[in-house]
mmCIF file of C-alpha atoms and ligand atoms in Angstrom:
data_model
loop_
_atom_site.group_PDB
_atom_site.id
_atom_site.type_symbol
_atom_site.label_atom_id
_atom_site.label_comp_id
_atom_site.label_asym_id
_atom_site.label_seq_id
_atom_site.Cartn_x
_atom_site.Cartn_y
_atom_site.Cartn_z
ATOM 1 C CA MET A 962 109.424 121.925 92.316
ATOM 2 C CA ASN A 963 107.513 120.086 95.009
ATOM 3 C CA ILE A 964 107.217 116.607 93.419
ATOM 4 C CA ASP A 965 106.190 115.161 96.750
ATOM 5 C CA SER A 966 102.655 116.422 96.088
ATOM 6 C CA TYR A 967 102.484 114.156 92.957
ATOM 7 C CA ILE A 968 103.075 110.959 94.922
ATOM 8 C CA ARG A 969 99.856 109.220 96.035
ATOM 9 C CA ASP A 970 99.787 107.003 99.103
ATOM 10 C CA VAL A 971 97.547 103.949 98.554
ATOM 11 C CA THR A 972 96.957 102.077 101.807
ATOM 12 C CA ASP A 973 96.707 98.282 101.932
ATOM 13 C CA PHE A 974 98.051 97.729 98.407
ATOM 14 C CA PRO A 975 99.123 95.209 97.183
ATOM 15 C CA LYS A 976 98.313 93.693 100.608
ATOM 16 C CA LYS A 977 97.134 94.785 104.019
ATOM 17 C CA GLY A 978 99.568 96.908 105.984
ATOM 18 C CA ILE A 979 101.513 98.268 102.998
ATOM 19 C CA VAL A 980 101.357 101.961 102.111
ATOM 20 C CA PHE A 981 102.073 101.869 98.368
ATOM 21 C CA LYS A 982 103.826 104.927 96.812
ATOM 22 C CA ASP A 983 101.922 105.432 93.545
ATOM 23 C CA ILE A 984 104.000 107.525 91.102
ATOM 24 C CA THR A 985 101.392 107.601 88.291
ATOM 25 C CA PRO A 986 100.124 111.140 89.177
ATOM 26 C CA LEU A 987 103.793 112.352 88.800
ATOM 27 C CA LEU A 988 104.219 110.463 85.473
ATOM 28 C CA LYS A 989 101.021 112.098 84.147
ATOM 29 C CA ASP A 990 102.166 115.666 84.735
ATOM 30 C CA VAL A 991 104.649 116.738 82.032
ATOM 31 C CA GLU A 992 106.477 119.293 84.254
ATOM 32 C CA ALA A 993 106.799 116.862 87.128
ATOM 33 C CA LEU A 994 107.952 114.177 84.740
ATOM 34 C CA LYS A 995 110.651 116.339 83.139
ATOM 35 C CA TYR A 996 111.769 117.718 86.516
ATOM 36 C CA THR A 997 112.176 114.251 87.993
ATOM 37 C CA ALA A 998 114.122 112.826 85.071
ATOM 38 C CA LYS A 999 116.509 115.782 85.172
ATOM 39 C CA ALA A 1000 116.902 115.742 88.927
ATOM 40 C CA LEU A 1001 117.732 111.949 88.854
ATOM 41 C CA ALA A 1002 120.298 112.600 86.061
ATOM 42 C CA ASP A 1003 121.840 115.467 87.995
ATOM 43 C CA PHE A 1004 122.859 113.016 90.787
ATOM 44 C CA ILE A 1005 125.667 111.848 88.491
ATOM 45 C CA ASP A 1006 128.335 113.173 86.046
ATOM 46 C CA ASP A 1007 127.212 111.974 82.608
ATOM 47 C CA ALA A 1008 130.703 110.958 81.580
ATOM 48 C CA ALA A 1009 130.730 108.434 84.417
ATOM 49 C CA ILE A 1010 128.201 105.915 83.158
ATOM 50 C CA ASP A 1011 128.208 103.339 80.330
ATOM 51 C CA ILE A 1012 124.967 101.450 81.238
ATOM 52 C CA VAL A 1013 121.844 102.232 83.274
ATOM 53 C CA VAL A 1014 120.234 99.135 84.743
ATOM 54 C CA GLY A 1015 116.570 99.310 85.634
ATOM 55 C CA MET A 1016 114.533 96.625 87.464
ATOM 56 C CA GLU A 1017 111.114 95.358 86.489
ATOM 57 C CA SER A 1018 108.886 97.037 86.303
ATOM 58 C CA ARG A 1019 108.897 100.664 87.471
ATOM 59 C CA GLY A 1020 112.648 100.877 86.941
ATOM 60 C CA PHE A 1021 111.812 100.746 83.265
ATOM 61 C CA ILE A 1022 110.109 104.175 83.362
ATOM 62 C CA PHE A 1023 112.873 106.583 84.406
ATOM 63 C CA GLY A 1024 115.693 104.118 83.615
ATOM 64 C CA PRO A 1025 115.715 104.691 79.778
ATOM 65 C CA MET A 1026 115.056 108.452 80.305
ATOM 66 C CA LEU A 1027 118.174 108.575 82.491
ATOM 67 C CA ALA A 1028 120.197 106.535 79.982
ATOM 68 C CA GLU A 1029 119.312 108.955 77.187
ATOM 69 C CA LYS A 1030 120.353 111.950 79.320
ATOM 70 C CA LEU A 1031 123.573 110.284 80.431
ATOM 71 C CA ASN A 1032 124.452 109.115 76.882
ATOM 72 C CA ALA A 1033 124.422 105.497 78.168
ATOM 73 C CA GLY A 1034 122.658 102.305 77.178
ATOM 74 C CA PHE A 1035 119.786 100.784 79.099
ATOM 75 C CA VAL A 1036 119.682 97.145 80.467
ATOM 76 C CA PRO A 1037 116.524 95.592 81.937
ATOM 77 C CA VAL A 1038 116.643 93.246 84.953
ATOM 78 C CA ARG A 1039 113.498 91.057 84.947
ATOM 79 C CA LYS A 1040 111.543 88.461 86.847
ATOM 80 C CA PRO A 1041 112.254 84.749 85.941
ATOM 81 C CA GLY A 1042 111.348 83.556 82.493
ATOM 82 C CA LYS A 1043 110.777 86.948 80.879
ATOM 83 C CA LEU A 1044 114.205 87.572 79.222
ATOM 84 C CA PRO A 1045 114.482 85.615 75.900
ATOM 85 C CA TYR A 1046 118.283 84.988 75.731
ATOM 86 C CA ASN A 1047 120.729 83.301 78.085
ATOM 87 C CA THR A 1048 120.619 84.739 81.562
ATOM 88 C CA ILE A 1049 122.172 84.615 85.072
ATOM 89 C CA ASN A 1050 120.001 84.979 88.158
ATOM 90 C CA GLU A 1051 120.095 85.981 91.836
ATOM 91 C CA SER A 1052 117.614 84.983 94.494
ATOM 92 C CA PHE A 1053 116.971 87.018 97.585
ATOM 93 C CA ALA A 1054 114.876 86.822 100.764
ATOM 94 C CA LEU A 1055 111.585 88.701 101.121
ATOM 95 C CA GLU A 1056 109.670 89.213 104.319
ATOM 96 C CA TYR A 1057 107.756 86.022 103.465
ATOM 97 C CA GLY A 1058 109.548 83.748 101.013
ATOM 98 C CA SER A 1059 112.029 84.683 98.289
ATOM 99 C CA ASP A 1060 112.209 86.281 94.850
ATOM 100 C CA THR A 1061 114.587 85.879 91.834
ATOM 101 C CA LEU A 1062 115.772 88.381 89.272
ATOM 102 C CA GLU A 1063 117.476 87.757 85.941
ATOM 103 C CA ILE A 1064 119.811 89.663 83.561
ATOM 104 C CA HIS A 1065 121.038 88.707 80.072
ATOM 105 C CA LEU A 1066 124.493 87.083 80.176
ATOM 106 C CA ASP A 1067 125.851 89.564 77.633
ATOM 107 C CA ALA A 1068 124.149 92.728 79.020
ATOM 108 C CA ILE A 1069 127.227 94.072 80.763
ATOM 109 C CA LYS A 1070 130.887 93.969 79.671
ATOM 110 C CA GLU A 1071 133.834 93.601 82.036
ATOM 111 C CA GLY A 1072 134.635 97.142 83.370
ATOM 112 C CA ASP A 1073 131.307 98.810 82.359
ATOM 113 C CA LYS A 1074 130.422 101.654 84.679
ATOM 114 C CA VAL A 1075 126.843 101.108 85.812
ATOM 115 C CA LEU A 1076 124.100 103.216 87.330
ATOM 116 C CA ILE A 1077 121.280 101.167 88.971
ATOM 117 C CA HIS A 1078 117.880 102.802 89.050
ATOM 118 C CA ASP A 1079 114.449 101.934 90.563
ATOM 119 C CA ASP A 1080 111.422 103.946 91.572
ATOM 120 C CA VAL A 1081 111.424 102.909 95.242
ATOM 121 C CA ILE A 1082 113.979 101.441 97.663
ATOM 122 C CA ALA A 1083 112.287 99.745 100.536
ATOM 123 C CA THR A 1084 114.264 96.984 102.364
ATOM 124 C CA GLY A 1085 117.046 97.089 99.792
ATOM 125 C CA GLY A 1086 116.851 93.428 98.985
ATOM 126 C CA THR A 1087 116.024 93.999 95.260
ATOM 127 C CA ALA A 1088 118.781 96.536 94.843
ATOM 128 C CA ARG A 1089 121.373 94.301 96.484
ATOM 129 C CA ALA A 1090 120.471 91.432 94.170
ATOM 130 C CA VAL A 1091 120.875 93.665 91.141
ATOM 131 C CA CYS A 1092 124.311 94.852 92.411
ATOM 132 C CA LYS A 1093 125.351 91.153 92.624
ATOM 133 C CA LEU A 1094 124.105 90.444 89.020
ATOM 134 C CA VAL A 1095 126.003 93.477 87.646
ATOM 135 C CA GLU A 1096 129.208 92.579 89.554
ATOM 136 C CA ARG A 1097 129.051 88.917 88.498
ATOM 137 C CA LEU A 1098 129.184 90.104 84.874
ATOM 138 C CA GLY A 1099 132.220 92.281 85.635
ATOM 139 C CA GLY A 1100 130.411 95.624 85.838
ATOM 140 C CA GLU A 1101 131.263 98.384 88.386
ATOM 141 C CA VAL A 1102 128.301 99.759 90.297
ATOM 142 C CA VAL A 1103 129.078 103.527 90.294
ATOM 143 C CA GLN A 1104 125.791 104.673 91.831
ATOM 144 C CA LEU A 1105 122.286 103.602 92.811
ATOM 145 C CA ASN A 1106 119.531 106.168 92.495
ATOM 146 C CA PHE A 1107 115.850 106.083 93.415
ATOM 147 C CA LEU A 1108 112.926 108.398 93.186
ATOM 148 C CA ILE A 1109 111.710 107.393 96.639
ATOM 149 C CA GLU A 1110 113.520 105.962 99.704
ATOM 150 C CA LEU A 1111 111.511 104.448 102.549
ATOM 151 C CA GLU A 1112 114.088 105.255 105.193
ATOM 152 C CA PHE A 1113 112.316 103.463 108.028
ATOM 153 C CA LEU A 1114 112.939 100.135 106.158
ATOM 154 C CA LYS A 1115 116.795 100.815 106.328
ATOM 155 C CA GLY A 1116 117.568 99.688 102.733
ATOM 156 C CA ARG A 1117 120.948 101.473 102.893
ATOM 157 C CA GLU A 1118 122.129 98.977 105.508
ATOM 158 C CA GLN A 1119 122.010 96.251 102.867
ATOM 159 C CA LEU A 1120 124.022 98.407 100.518
ATOM 160 C CA LYS A 1121 127.003 99.491 102.599
ATOM 161 C CA GLY A 1122 129.877 100.946 100.564
ATOM 162 C CA TYR A 1123 127.699 101.966 97.538
ATOM 163 C CA ASP A 1124 126.857 105.602 96.521
ATOM 164 C CA ILE A 1125 123.125 105.883 96.974
ATOM 165 C CA HIS A 1126 120.872 108.886 96.114
ATOM 166 C CA SER A 1127 117.098 109.452 96.431
ATOM 167 C CA LEU A 1128 114.941 112.395 95.557
ATOM 168 C CA LEU A 1129 112.222 111.901 98.172
ATOM 169 C CA LYS A 1130 112.662 110.367 101.649
ATOM 170 C CA TYR A 1131 109.876 109.033 103.849
HETATM 171 P P1 AMP B 191 112.907 96.224 98.430
HETATM 172 O O1 AMP B 191 113.563 95.043 97.762
HETATM 173 O O2 AMP B 191 112.236 95.876 99.697
HETATM 174 O O3 AMP B 191 113.792 97.454 98.534
HETATM 175 O O4 AMP B 191 111.667 96.636 97.471
HETATM 176 C C1 AMP B 191 111.864 97.387 96.379
HETATM 177 C C2 AMP B 191 110.932 97.057 95.273
HETATM 178 O O5 AMP B 191 109.535 96.955 95.702
HETATM 179 C C3 AMP B 191 110.936 98.161 94.300
HETATM 180 O O6 AMP B 191 111.008 97.606 92.956
HETATM 181 C C4 AMP B 191 109.667 98.935 94.546
HETATM 182 O O7 AMP B 191 109.151 99.300 93.278
HETATM 183 C C5 AMP B 191 108.742 97.995 95.293
HETATM 184 N N1 AMP B 191 108.209 98.613 96.513
HETATM 185 C C6 AMP B 191 108.457 98.201 97.795
HETATM 186 N N2 AMP B 191 107.728 98.914 98.712
HETATM 187 C C7 AMP B 191 106.961 99.813 97.991
HETATM 188 C C8 AMP B 191 106.058 100.791 98.343
HETATM 189 N N3 AMP B 191 105.694 101.018 99.617
HETATM 190 N N4 AMP B 191 105.522 101.480 97.376
HETATM 191 C C9 AMP B 191 105.828 101.266 96.091
HETATM 192 N N5 AMP B 191 106.721 100.367 95.652
HETATM 193 C C10 AMP B 191 107.287 99.568 96.590
#
């Protein structure tokens, strides 16, 4: 299936110069939605994963679908102040300024095998911060997978040594 045709480019969103990859046309089409969830799950052996970690907010769409297919639990990583219980956090640099992400302190157990999922990998800063959160809690990052990889932003260079898969590359 050609899921590329369900991704809409929106120029100058959320700010001038960015070409935003809008996945909502793909989510709306039931065949494209089912195909994408299966293709992401097929990147990994289902016995290999205890927990799928998804980052706010579009990692929350396919993340739980993947968890269900892989017979794993789902853990959200969120922006500061959103998670109700005790958290740990990681800050990381953006092109201008910085950002912080949080995870619940008890979300991952020592030795848990973890799959990290998000819709898009751009510079890789977000994914790198999530790897650090998982590892600080004692989890093992088995794989990172993404629907879309913006290769020209070289996100993989921030994630050397990790197993990384993406369905669509631009
Ligand atoms: P980065 O930390 O640079 O890899 O950015 C990844 C995060 O930003 C992901 O959570 C994406 O959802 C979002 N993102 C970055 N660039 C784009 C883009 N061009 N289109 C859609 N989402 C993007």
